[in-house]
mmCIF file of C-alpha atoms in Angstrom:
data_model
loop_
_atom_site.group_PDB
_atom_site.id
_atom_site.type_symbol
_atom_site.label_atom_id
_atom_site.label_comp_id
_atom_site.label_asym_id
_atom_site.label_seq_id
_atom_site.Cartn_x
_atom_site.Cartn_y
_atom_site.Cartn_z
ATOM 1 C CA MET M 787 9.200 -27.874 2.300
ATOM 2 C CA GLN M 788 7.007 -25.790 0.024
ATOM 3 C CA MET M 789 8.356 -22.649 1.621
ATOM 4 C CA THR M 790 11.908 -23.730 0.961
ATOM 5 C CA LYS M 791 11.222 -24.527 -2.684
ATOM 6 C CA TYR M 792 9.494 -21.172 -3.119
ATOM 7 C CA VAL M 793 12.464 -19.317 -1.619
ATOM 8 C CA ILE M 794 14.946 -21.143 -3.771
ATOM 9 C CA LYS M 795 12.779 -20.520 -6.858
ATOM 10 C CA ARG M 796 12.556 -16.798 -6.117
ATOM 11 C CA ILE M 797 16.276 -16.455 -5.506
ATOM 12 C CA LEU M 798 17.100 -18.194 -8.803
ATOM 13 C CA LEU M 799 14.651 -15.949 -10.687
ATOM 14 C CA MET M 800 16.224 -12.975 -8.934
ATOM 15 C CA PHE M 801 19.648 -13.863 -10.227
ATOM 16 C CA LEU M 802 18.248 -14.519 -13.731
ATOM 17 C CA THR M 803 16.546 -11.145 -13.716
ATOM 18 C CA LEU M 804 19.742 -9.468 -12.428
ATOM 19 C CA PHE M 805 21.768 -11.142 -15.172
ATOM 20 C CA ILE M 806 19.397 -9.970 -17.901
ATOM 21 C CA ILE M 807 19.393 -6.373 -16.656
ATOM 22 C CA PHE M 808 23.147 -6.542 -16.263
ATOM 23 C CA THR M 809 23.555 -7.641 -19.877
ATOM 24 C CA ILE M 810 21.202 -4.900 -21.189
ATOM 25 C CA CYS M 811 22.957 -2.176 -19.190
ATOM 26 C CA PHE M 812 26.382 -3.244 -20.340
ATOM 27 C CA VAL M 813 25.419 -3.378 -24.034
ATOM 28 C CA LEU M 814 23.657 -0.021 -23.909
ATOM 29 C CA ILE M 815 26.343 1.837 -21.978
ATOM 30 C CA LYS M 816 29.032 0.454 -24.377
ATOM 31 C CA SER M 817 27.123 1.998 -27.240
ATOM 32 C CA LEU M 818 28.238 5.411 -25.989
ATOM 33 C CA PRO M 819 31.591 6.908 -26.806
ATOM 34 C CA MET M 820 34.502 6.419 -24.394
ATOM 35 C CA THR M 821 36.947 9.253 -23.530
ATOM 36 C CA VAL M 822 39.739 9.360 -20.960
ATOM 37 C CA SER M 823 40.725 12.866 -19.892
ATOM 38 C CA GLY M 824 42.923 14.496 -17.400
ATOM 39 C CA GLY M 825 46.479 13.863 -16.116
ATOM 40 C CA THR M 826 49.810 13.946 -17.830
ATOM 41 C CA GLN M 827 50.615 12.312 -21.179
ATOM 42 C CA ASP M 828 52.312 9.382 -19.355
ATOM 43 C CA GLN M 829 49.239 8.818 -17.259
ATOM 44 C CA THR M 830 47.013 8.955 -20.318
ATOM 45 C CA GLN M 831 49.134 6.357 -22.022
ATOM 46 C CA GLU M 832 48.954 4.106 -19.000
ATOM 47 C CA GLU M 833 45.230 4.414 -18.991
ATOM 48 C CA ILE M 834 44.962 3.596 -22.684
ATOM 49 C CA ALA M 835 47.046 0.530 -22.155
ATOM 50 C CA ARG M 836 44.768 -0.567 -19.335
ATOM 51 C CA LEU M 837 41.771 0.021 -21.457
ATOM 52 C CA GLU M 838 43.199 -2.168 -24.129
ATOM 53 C CA ARG M 839 43.836 -4.950 -21.593
ATOM 54 C CA LEU M 840 40.159 -4.638 -20.595
ATOM 55 C CA GLY M 841 39.145 -5.105 -24.232
ATOM 56 C CA TYR M 842 37.871 -1.625 -24.948
ATOM 57 C CA ASN M 843 39.248 -1.896 -28.427
ATOM 58 C CA LYS M 844 37.392 -5.213 -29.077
ATOM 59 C CA PRO M 845 33.797 -6.033 -29.941
ATOM 60 C CA VAL M 846 31.160 -5.534 -27.188
ATOM 61 C CA MET M 847 30.670 -9.231 -26.478
ATOM 62 C CA GLU M 848 34.413 -9.779 -26.026
ATOM 63 C CA GLN M 849 34.449 -6.823 -23.596
ATOM 64 C CA TYR M 850 31.469 -8.423 -21.867
ATOM 65 C CA GLY M 851 33.321 -11.675 -21.403
ATOM 66 C CA ILE M 852 36.367 -9.957 -20.020
ATOM 67 C CA TYR M 853 34.228 -7.924 -17.614
ATOM 68 C CA LEU M 854 32.404 -11.046 -16.291
ATOM 69 C CA LYS M 855 35.695 -12.861 -15.921
ATOM 70 C CA ASN M 856 37.158 -9.999 -13.815
ATOM 71 C CA ILE M 857 34.045 -9.979 -11.582
ATOM 72 C CA PHE M 858 33.851 -13.706 -10.907
ATOM 73 C CA THR M 859 37.645 -14.320 -10.607
ATOM 74 C CA GLU M 860 38.855 -11.121 -8.917
ATOM 75 C CA TRP M 861 35.671 -9.383 -7.811
ATOM 76 C CA ASP M 862 36.836 -6.495 -9.916
ATOM 77 C CA TRP M 863 34.006 -4.276 -11.021
ATOM 78 C CA GLY M 864 36.242 -1.795 -12.783
ATOM 79 C CA THR M 865 37.724 1.647 -12.320
ATOM 80 C CA SER M 866 36.308 5.074 -12.174
ATOM 81 C CA TRP M 867 37.815 7.142 -14.969
ATOM 82 C CA LYS M 868 36.053 10.438 -14.315
ATOM 83 C CA ILE M 869 34.388 10.809 -10.871
ATOM 84 C CA GLU M 870 37.360 9.687 -8.814
ATOM 85 C CA LYS M 871 40.143 9.049 -11.244
ATOM 86 C CA ASN M 872 41.655 5.518 -11.098
ATOM 87 C CA ALA M 873 39.721 4.651 -7.939
ATOM 88 C CA ASP M 874 38.039 1.247 -7.541
ATOM 89 C CA VAL M 875 34.289 1.527 -8.211
ATOM 90 C CA THR M 876 33.388 -0.411 -5.072
ATOM 91 C CA GLN M 877 35.305 2.141 -3.007
ATOM 92 C CA VAL M 878 33.583 5.051 -4.912
ATOM 93 C CA LEU M 879 30.161 3.623 -4.106
ATOM 94 C CA PHE M 880 30.637 2.551 -0.474
ATOM 95 C CA SER M 881 32.212 5.853 0.468
ATOM 96 C CA ARG M 882 28.879 7.445 -0.435
ATOM 97 C CA ILE M 883 26.504 5.094 1.273
ATOM 98 C CA ALA M 884 26.581 6.815 4.690
ATOM 99 C CA PRO M 885 24.765 10.028 3.708
ATOM 100 C CA THR M 886 22.179 8.176 1.648
ATOM 101 C CA LEU M 887 21.491 5.682 4.478
ATOM 102 C CA ILE M 888 21.292 8.333 7.183
ATOM 103 C CA LEU M 889 19.031 10.628 5.069
ATOM 104 C CA ASN M 890 16.546 7.865 4.314
ATOM 105 C CA VAL M 891 16.515 6.324 7.783
ATOM 106 C CA TYR M 892 15.753 9.788 9.222
ATOM 107 C CA SER M 893 12.848 10.206 6.751
ATOM 108 C CA LEU M 894 11.418 6.752 7.661
ATOM 109 C CA ILE M 895 11.677 7.389 11.395
ATOM 110 C CA ILE M 896 9.448 10.453 10.889
ATOM 111 C CA ALA M 897 7.196 9.036 8.127
ATOM 112 C CA ILE M 898 6.144 5.649 9.445
ATOM 113 C CA PRO M 899 4.644 6.625 12.848
ATOM 114 C CA LEU M 900 3.009 9.728 11.374
ATOM 115 C CA GLY M 901 1.608 7.902 8.323
ATOM 116 C CA ILE M 902 0.195 4.997 10.389
ATOM 117 C CA GLY M 903 -1.123 7.307 13.041
ATOM 118 C CA LEU M 904 -2.985 9.493 10.549
ATOM 119 C CA GLY M 905 -4.394 6.426 8.771
ATOM 120 C CA ILE M 906 -5.705 4.998 12.049
ATOM 121 C CA PHE M 907 -7.230 8.274 13.068
ATOM 122 C CA ALA M 908 -8.936 8.735 9.684
ATOM 123 C CA ALA M 909 -10.329 5.202 9.797
ATOM 124 C CA LEU M 910 -11.753 5.662 13.321
ATOM 125 C CA LYS M 911 -13.318 9.036 12.189
ATOM 126 C CA LYS M 912 -14.731 7.563 8.909
ATOM 127 C CA ASN M 913 -16.912 9.921 6.930
ATOM 128 C CA ARG M 914 -16.494 12.694 9.493
ATOM 129 C CA TRP M 915 -14.806 16.029 8.759
ATOM 130 C CA GLN M 916 -11.494 14.744 10.167
ATOM 131 C CA ASP M 917 -11.481 11.871 7.739
ATOM 132 C CA HIS M 918 -12.326 14.209 4.819
ATOM 133 C CA VAL M 919 -9.569 16.603 5.699
ATOM 134 C CA ILE M 920 -6.963 13.832 6.070
ATOM 135 C CA SER M 921 -7.997 12.109 2.928
ATOM 136 C CA THR M 922 -7.890 15.312 0.899
ATOM 137 C CA VAL M 923 -4.422 16.198 2.167
ATOM 138 C CA VAL M 924 -3.239 12.597 1.531
ATOM 139 C CA ILE M 925 -4.443 12.636 -2.049
ATOM 140 C CA LEU M 926 -2.673 15.962 -2.582
ATOM 141 C CA PHE M 927 0.615 14.706 -1.229
ATOM 142 C CA VAL M 928 0.471 11.402 -3.119
ATOM 143 C CA SER M 929 -0.216 13.168 -6.393
ATOM 144 C CA VAL M 930 2.617 15.661 -6.115
ATOM 145 C CA PRO M 931 6.219 14.452 -6.819
ATOM 146 C CA SER M 932 8.777 14.660 -4.056
ATOM 147 C CA TYR M 933 10.977 17.231 -5.914
ATOM 148 C CA VAL M 934 8.080 19.693 -5.858
ATOM 149 C CA TYR M 935 8.038 19.512 -2.053
ATOM 150 C CA ALA M 936 11.855 20.044 -2.172
ATOM 151 C CA PHE M 937 11.440 23.353 -4.031
ATOM 152 C CA LEU M 938 8.594 24.443 -1.742
ATOM 153 C CA VAL M 939 10.423 23.774 1.508
ATOM 154 C CA GLN M 940 13.521 25.442 0.085
ATOM 155 C CA TYR M 941 11.588 28.489 -0.870
ATOM 156 C CA LEU M 942 9.570 28.760 2.350
ATOM 157 C CA LEU M 943 11.971 27.585 5.076
ATOM 158 C CA TYR M 944 15.273 28.690 3.523
ATOM 159 C CA PHE M 945 14.623 31.579 1.250
ATOM 160 C CA LYS M 946 11.735 33.232 3.120
ATOM 161 C CA ALA M 947 12.232 32.163 6.684
ATOM 162 C CA GLY M 948 15.989 31.501 6.734
ATOM 163 C CA ALA M 949 15.487 28.697 9.250
ATOM 164 C CA PHE M 950 17.480 25.900 7.576
ATOM 165 C CA PRO M 951 20.318 25.651 5.098
ATOM 166 C CA SER M 952 19.435 25.049 1.428
ATOM 167 C CA VAL M 953 21.828 22.156 0.930
ATOM 168 C CA ILE M 954 23.253 19.338 2.998
ATOM 169 C CA TYR M 955 26.439 20.189 4.751
ATOM 170 C CA SER M 956 29.678 18.704 3.565
ATOM 171 C CA LEU M 957 31.949 17.007 6.199
ATOM 172 C CA ALA M 958 34.099 20.105 6.233
ATOM 173 C CA ASP M 959 31.112 22.335 6.931
ATOM 174 C CA ALA M 960 29.882 20.017 9.701
ATOM 175 C CA GLY M 961 33.370 20.024 11.197
ATOM 176 C CA LYS M 962 33.507 23.798 11.210
ATOM 177 C CA ALA M 963 30.136 23.924 12.870
ATOM 178 C CA LEU M 964 31.510 21.690 15.581
ATOM 179 C CA GLY M 965 34.571 23.789 15.944
ATOM 180 C CA LEU M 966 37.001 21.318 14.309
ATOM 181 C CA THR M 967 39.884 22.312 12.088
ATOM 182 C CA ASP M 968 40.272 20.977 8.568
ATOM 183 C CA ALA M 969 43.117 18.832 9.702
ATOM 184 C CA ALA M 970 40.933 17.192 12.410
ATOM 185 C CA VAL M 971 38.245 16.527 9.871
ATOM 186 C CA GLN M 972 40.655 14.961 7.488
ATOM 187 C CA ALA M 973 42.077 12.855 10.311
ATOM 188 C CA MET M 974 38.563 11.659 11.235
ATOM 189 C CA ILE M 975 37.949 10.678 7.564
ATOM 190 C CA ALA M 976 41.271 8.870 7.323
ATOM 191 C CA ASN M 977 40.531 6.923 10.520
ATOM 192 C CA GLY M 978 37.122 5.802 9.290
ATOM 193 C CA GLU M 979 35.294 8.020 11.737
ATOM 194 C CA SER M 980 33.396 10.182 9.212
ATOM 195 C CA TRP M 981 30.175 8.595 10.458
ATOM 196 C CA ARG M 982 30.485 10.654 13.588
ATOM 197 C CA LEU M 983 30.226 13.781 11.449
ATOM 198 C CA TRP M 984 27.283 12.419 9.482
ATOM 199 C CA LEU M 985 25.417 11.759 12.776
ATOM 200 C CA SER M 986 26.340 15.094 14.380
ATOM 201 C CA GLY M 987 23.770 17.794 15.244
ATOM 202 C CA PRO M 988 24.911 20.280 12.552
ATOM 203 C CA MET M 989 24.633 17.593 9.858
ATOM 204 C CA LEU M 990 21.107 16.608 11.096
ATOM 205 C CA TYR M 991 20.187 20.285 11.013
ATOM 206 C CA SER M 992 21.244 20.610 7.364
ATOM 207 C CA MET M 993 19.222 17.431 6.480
ATOM 208 C CA VAL M 994 15.891 18.779 7.762
ATOM 209 C CA LEU M 995 14.687 19.974 4.433
ATOM 210 C CA PRO M 996 15.576 16.846 2.345
ATOM 211 C CA VAL M 997 14.205 14.627 5.101
ATOM 212 C CA MET M 998 10.912 16.510 4.945
ATOM 213 C CA SER M 999 10.791 16.236 1.175
ATOM 214 C CA LEU M 1000 11.306 12.493 1.361
ATOM 215 C CA ALA M 1001 8.930 11.905 4.204
ATOM 216 C CA PHE M 1002 5.858 13.654 2.742
ATOM 217 C CA GLY M 1003 5.150 11.032 0.123
ATOM 218 C CA THR M 1004 5.801 8.093 2.529
ATOM 219 C CA ILE M 1005 3.460 9.582 5.117
ATOM 220 C CA ALA M 1006 0.742 10.051 2.584
ATOM 221 C CA GLY M 1007 1.100 6.517 1.144
ATOM 222 C CA LEU M 1008 1.104 4.862 4.563
ATOM 223 C CA ALA M 1009 -1.856 6.959 5.754
ATOM 224 C CA ARG M 1010 -3.944 6.048 2.759
ATOM 225 C CA PHE M 1011 -3.122 2.400 2.873
ATOM 226 C CA THR M 1012 -3.627 2.144 6.619
ATOM 227 C CA ARG M 1013 -7.032 3.918 6.494
ATOM 228 C CA ALA M 1014 -8.243 1.651 3.675
ATOM 229 C CA GLU M 1015 -7.137 -1.591 5.447
ATOM 230 C CA LEU M 1016 -8.363 -0.566 8.918
ATOM 231 C CA THR M 1017 -11.737 0.663 7.494
ATOM 232 C CA GLU M 1018 -12.271 -2.728 5.878
ATOM 233 C CA VAL M 1019 -11.392 -4.669 9.049
ATOM 234 C CA LEU M 1020 -13.604 -2.465 11.255
ATOM 235 C CA THR M 1021 -16.652 -3.552 9.141
ATOM 236 C CA SER M 1022 -15.816 -7.254 9.263
ATOM 237 C CA ASP M 1023 -18.035 -9.824 10.825
ATOM 238 C CA PHE M 1024 -15.465 -10.844 13.496
ATOM 239 C CA MET M 1025 -15.534 -7.271 14.754
ATOM 240 C CA LEU M 1026 -19.270 -7.455 15.298
ATOM 241 C CA LEU M 1027 -18.724 -10.716 17.116
ATOM 242 C CA ALA M 1028 -16.087 -9.114 19.333
ATOM 243 C CA ARG M 1029 -18.460 -6.293 20.304
ATOM 244 C CA ALA M 1030 -21.231 -8.805 20.964
ATOM 245 C CA LYS M 1031 -18.954 -10.712 23.352
ATOM 246 C CA GLY M 1032 -18.650 -7.570 25.496
ATOM 247 C CA LEU M 1033 -15.519 -5.843 24.275
ATOM 248 C CA THR M 1034 -15.574 -2.065 24.064
ATOM 249 C CA LYS M 1035 -14.882 -0.359 20.713
ATOM 250 C CA ALA M 1036 -11.398 0.527 21.876
ATOM 251 C CA GLN M 1037 -10.636 -3.048 23.072
ATOM 252 C CA ALA M 1038 -11.940 -4.589 19.813
ATOM 253 C CA THR M 1039 -10.019 -2.089 17.740
ATOM 254 C CA THR M 1040 -6.758 -2.601 19.620
ATOM 255 C CA ARG M 1041 -6.843 -6.341 20.082
ATOM 256 C CA HIS M 1042 -8.360 -7.449 16.748
ATOM 257 C CA ALA M 1043 -8.722 -4.703 14.155
ATOM 258 C CA LEU M 1044 -5.227 -3.260 14.321
ATOM 259 C CA ARG M 1045 -3.559 -6.713 14.399
ATOM 260 C CA ASN M 1046 -5.335 -7.812 11.311
ATOM 261 C CA ALA M 1047 -4.904 -4.491 9.441
ATOM 262 C CA MET M 1048 -1.179 -4.566 10.106
ATOM 263 C CA VAL M 1049 -0.762 -7.821 8.031
ATOM 264 C CA PRO M 1050 -0.580 -6.026 4.637
ATOM 265 C CA ILE M 1051 0.898 -2.863 6.150
ATOM 266 C CA LEU M 1052 4.010 -4.364 7.815
ATOM 267 C CA PRO M 1053 5.412 -5.780 4.514
ATOM 268 C CA MET M 1054 5.100 -2.337 3.058
ATOM 269 C CA ILE M 1055 7.161 -0.948 5.974
ATOM 270 C CA ILE M 1056 9.753 -3.718 5.584
ATOM 271 C CA GLY M 1057 10.027 -2.779 1.913
ATOM 272 C CA GLU M 1058 10.602 0.829 2.826
ATOM 273 C CA PHE M 1059 13.432 -0.086 5.126
ATOM 274 C CA ALA M 1060 14.899 -2.543 2.651
ATOM 275 C CA SER M 1061 15.152 0.109 0.006
ATOM 276 C CA VAL M 1062 16.749 2.837 2.156
ATOM 277 C CA LEU M 1063 20.165 2.266 0.471
ATOM 278 C CA SER M 1064 18.838 3.088 -2.984
ATOM 279 C CA GLY M 1065 18.312 6.725 -1.938
ATOM 280 C CA SER M 1066 16.516 9.353 -3.915
ATOM 281 C CA LEU M 1067 18.189 10.512 -7.146
ATOM 282 C CA ILE M 1068 16.321 13.851 -7.470
ATOM 283 C CA ILE M 1069 16.252 14.845 -3.809
ATOM 284 C CA GLU M 1070 19.978 14.208 -3.362
ATOM 285 C CA ARG M 1071 20.632 16.248 -6.495
ATOM 286 C CA ILE M 1072 18.556 19.160 -5.397
ATOM 287 C CA PHE M 1073 20.068 19.348 -1.941
ATOM 288 C CA SER M 1074 23.589 18.561 -3.097
ATOM 289 C CA GLY M 1075 23.765 15.397 -1.052
ATOM 290 C CA PRO M 1076 27.038 13.422 -1.690
ATOM 291 C CA GLY M 1077 25.173 10.096 -1.697
ATOM 292 C CA VAL M 1078 24.543 7.178 -3.975
ATOM 293 C CA GLY M 1079 21.764 9.010 -5.916
ATOM 294 C CA ALA M 1080 24.105 11.875 -6.882
ATOM 295 C CA LEU M 1081 26.817 9.391 -7.807
ATOM 296 C CA TYR M 1082 24.451 7.568 -10.149
ATOM 297 C CA LEU M 1083 23.486 10.782 -11.982
ATOM 298 C CA ASN M 1084 27.115 11.840 -12.251
ATOM 299 C CA SER M 1085 28.110 8.481 -13.649
ATOM 300 C CA ILE M 1086 25.559 8.969 -16.442
ATOM 301 C CA ASN M 1087 26.403 12.571 -17.129
ATOM 302 C CA GLN M 1088 30.151 11.928 -17.241
ATOM 303 C CA LEU M 1089 29.947 8.584 -19.045
ATOM 304 C CA ASP M 1090 31.861 6.838 -16.267
ATOM 305 C CA TYR M 1091 31.018 3.325 -17.520
ATOM 306 C CA ASP M 1092 32.224 1.102 -14.689
ATOM 307 C CA VAL M 1093 30.672 3.325 -11.974
ATOM 308 C CA PHE M 1094 27.385 3.292 -13.859
ATOM 309 C CA MET M 1095 27.412 -0.485 -14.132
ATOM 310 C CA PHE M 1096 28.173 -1.128 -10.471
ATOM 311 C CA VAL M 1097 25.648 1.442 -9.224
ATOM 312 C CA SER M 1098 22.992 0.048 -11.571
ATOM 313 C CA MET M 1099 23.488 -3.435 -10.255
ATOM 314 C CA PHE M 1100 23.527 -2.118 -6.726
ATOM 315 C CA TYR M 1101 20.089 -0.485 -7.256
ATOM 316 C CA THR M 1102 18.735 -3.546 -9.052
ATOM 317 C CA LEU M 1103 19.856 -6.008 -6.391
ATOM 318 C CA ILE M 1104 18.283 -3.901 -3.673
ATOM 319 C CA SER M 1105 14.992 -3.718 -5.571
ATOM 320 C CA LEU M 1106 14.812 -7.431 -6.241
ATOM 321 C CA SER M 1107 15.907 -8.373 -2.720
ATOM 322 C CA ALA M 1108 13.262 -6.057 -1.302
ATOM 323 C CA SER M 1109 10.616 -7.650 -3.448
ATOM 324 C CA ILE M 1110 11.486 -11.163 -2.176
ATOM 325 C CA LEU M 1111 11.663 -9.966 1.385
ATOM 326 C CA ILE M 1112 8.230 -8.420 1.164
ATOM 327 C CA ASP M 1113 6.696 -11.586 -0.320
ATOM 328 C CA LEU M 1114 8.265 -13.783 2.388
ATOM 329 C CA SER M 1115 7.206 -11.412 5.167
ATOM 330 C CA TYR M 1116 3.544 -12.114 4.481
ATOM 331 C CA GLY M 1117 3.997 -15.742 5.429
ATOM 332 C CA PHE M 1118 5.932 -14.945 8.605
ATOM 333 C CA ILE M 1119 3.541 -12.234 9.734
ATOM 334 C CA ASP M 1120 0.355 -14.266 9.066
ATOM 335 C CA PRO M 1121 0.711 -18.047 9.410
ATOM 336 C CA ARG M 1122 -2.464 -18.472 7.305
ATOM 337 C CA ILE M 1123 -0.541 -17.351 4.271
ATOM 338 C CA ARG M 1124 1.733 -20.066 2.874
ATOM 339 C CA MET M 1125 4.017 -18.963 0.008
ATOM 340 C CA GLY M 1126 4.391 -21.575 -2.690
ATOM 341 C CA ALA M 1127 1.364 -23.564 -1.585
ATOM 342 C CA LYS M 1128 -1.020 -24.772 -4.276
#
């Protein structure tokens, strides 16, 4: 019962926070000038008429009321005026989720086992040279932003070695690498089969550098956290009792130490997976990835109001949902932890 009350309370607080952020973003973005460009004179007049129906010539709070009404009654989040002219913003966003999702999932598949493995190895070799080397490298990688790694891998593996492309392939480039014609690529996109191109070998090859750039920080963070937790568990009293009962060091570590150390580590991993859709703004920009991160930056630079609002709420909802999911996972992973209990 307490758990149910806690979940309901957190969800209500999440929607309240989402509403506050939504209101702040709307007011701030509406403080910027609005321009509609491109197309013929007739198209421009039609756009102006539509803007007037949406209340763009009215005070901000009236625009806010119209915007909320359209969302709750028609699920209409607006139209893109610059990035994809006259396209629905939901279509603009969801058409760019695939590259962001694939890029981040690849980086997590590499980062999670490497990070946990290095952390376990460093904890088992505590205060030895192996531990010192891993800890020094981890601190270095944690301290340096991911975009610095992006420039380094581009310089070393693209410019110097020529081993990988400097940017992520477009669907057309991936199709050419697979021997497909432009017409075949367009047909796949029209039939909703573009995911096959995103999962193809040439596309994966072009994603090696951005995946590495994203994975370095996650590897370092997991390694540091795993080492700290496992080191603390290995020095606990119950580990001494396990050894006294006849278990070898390997048996005590596997059966007891790792299981207890994973309690705070698994929610961190869950949070990483829950946030894969949010992408990386800077990494996608550097490697010309056509994902959600690049879309967000373009919406700001081009003052595409409705796209900015929808993507902002998309990011915010993912962050808030991941926070709730992480908190709840503690109670499911370790029954001794009861969320909402006094």
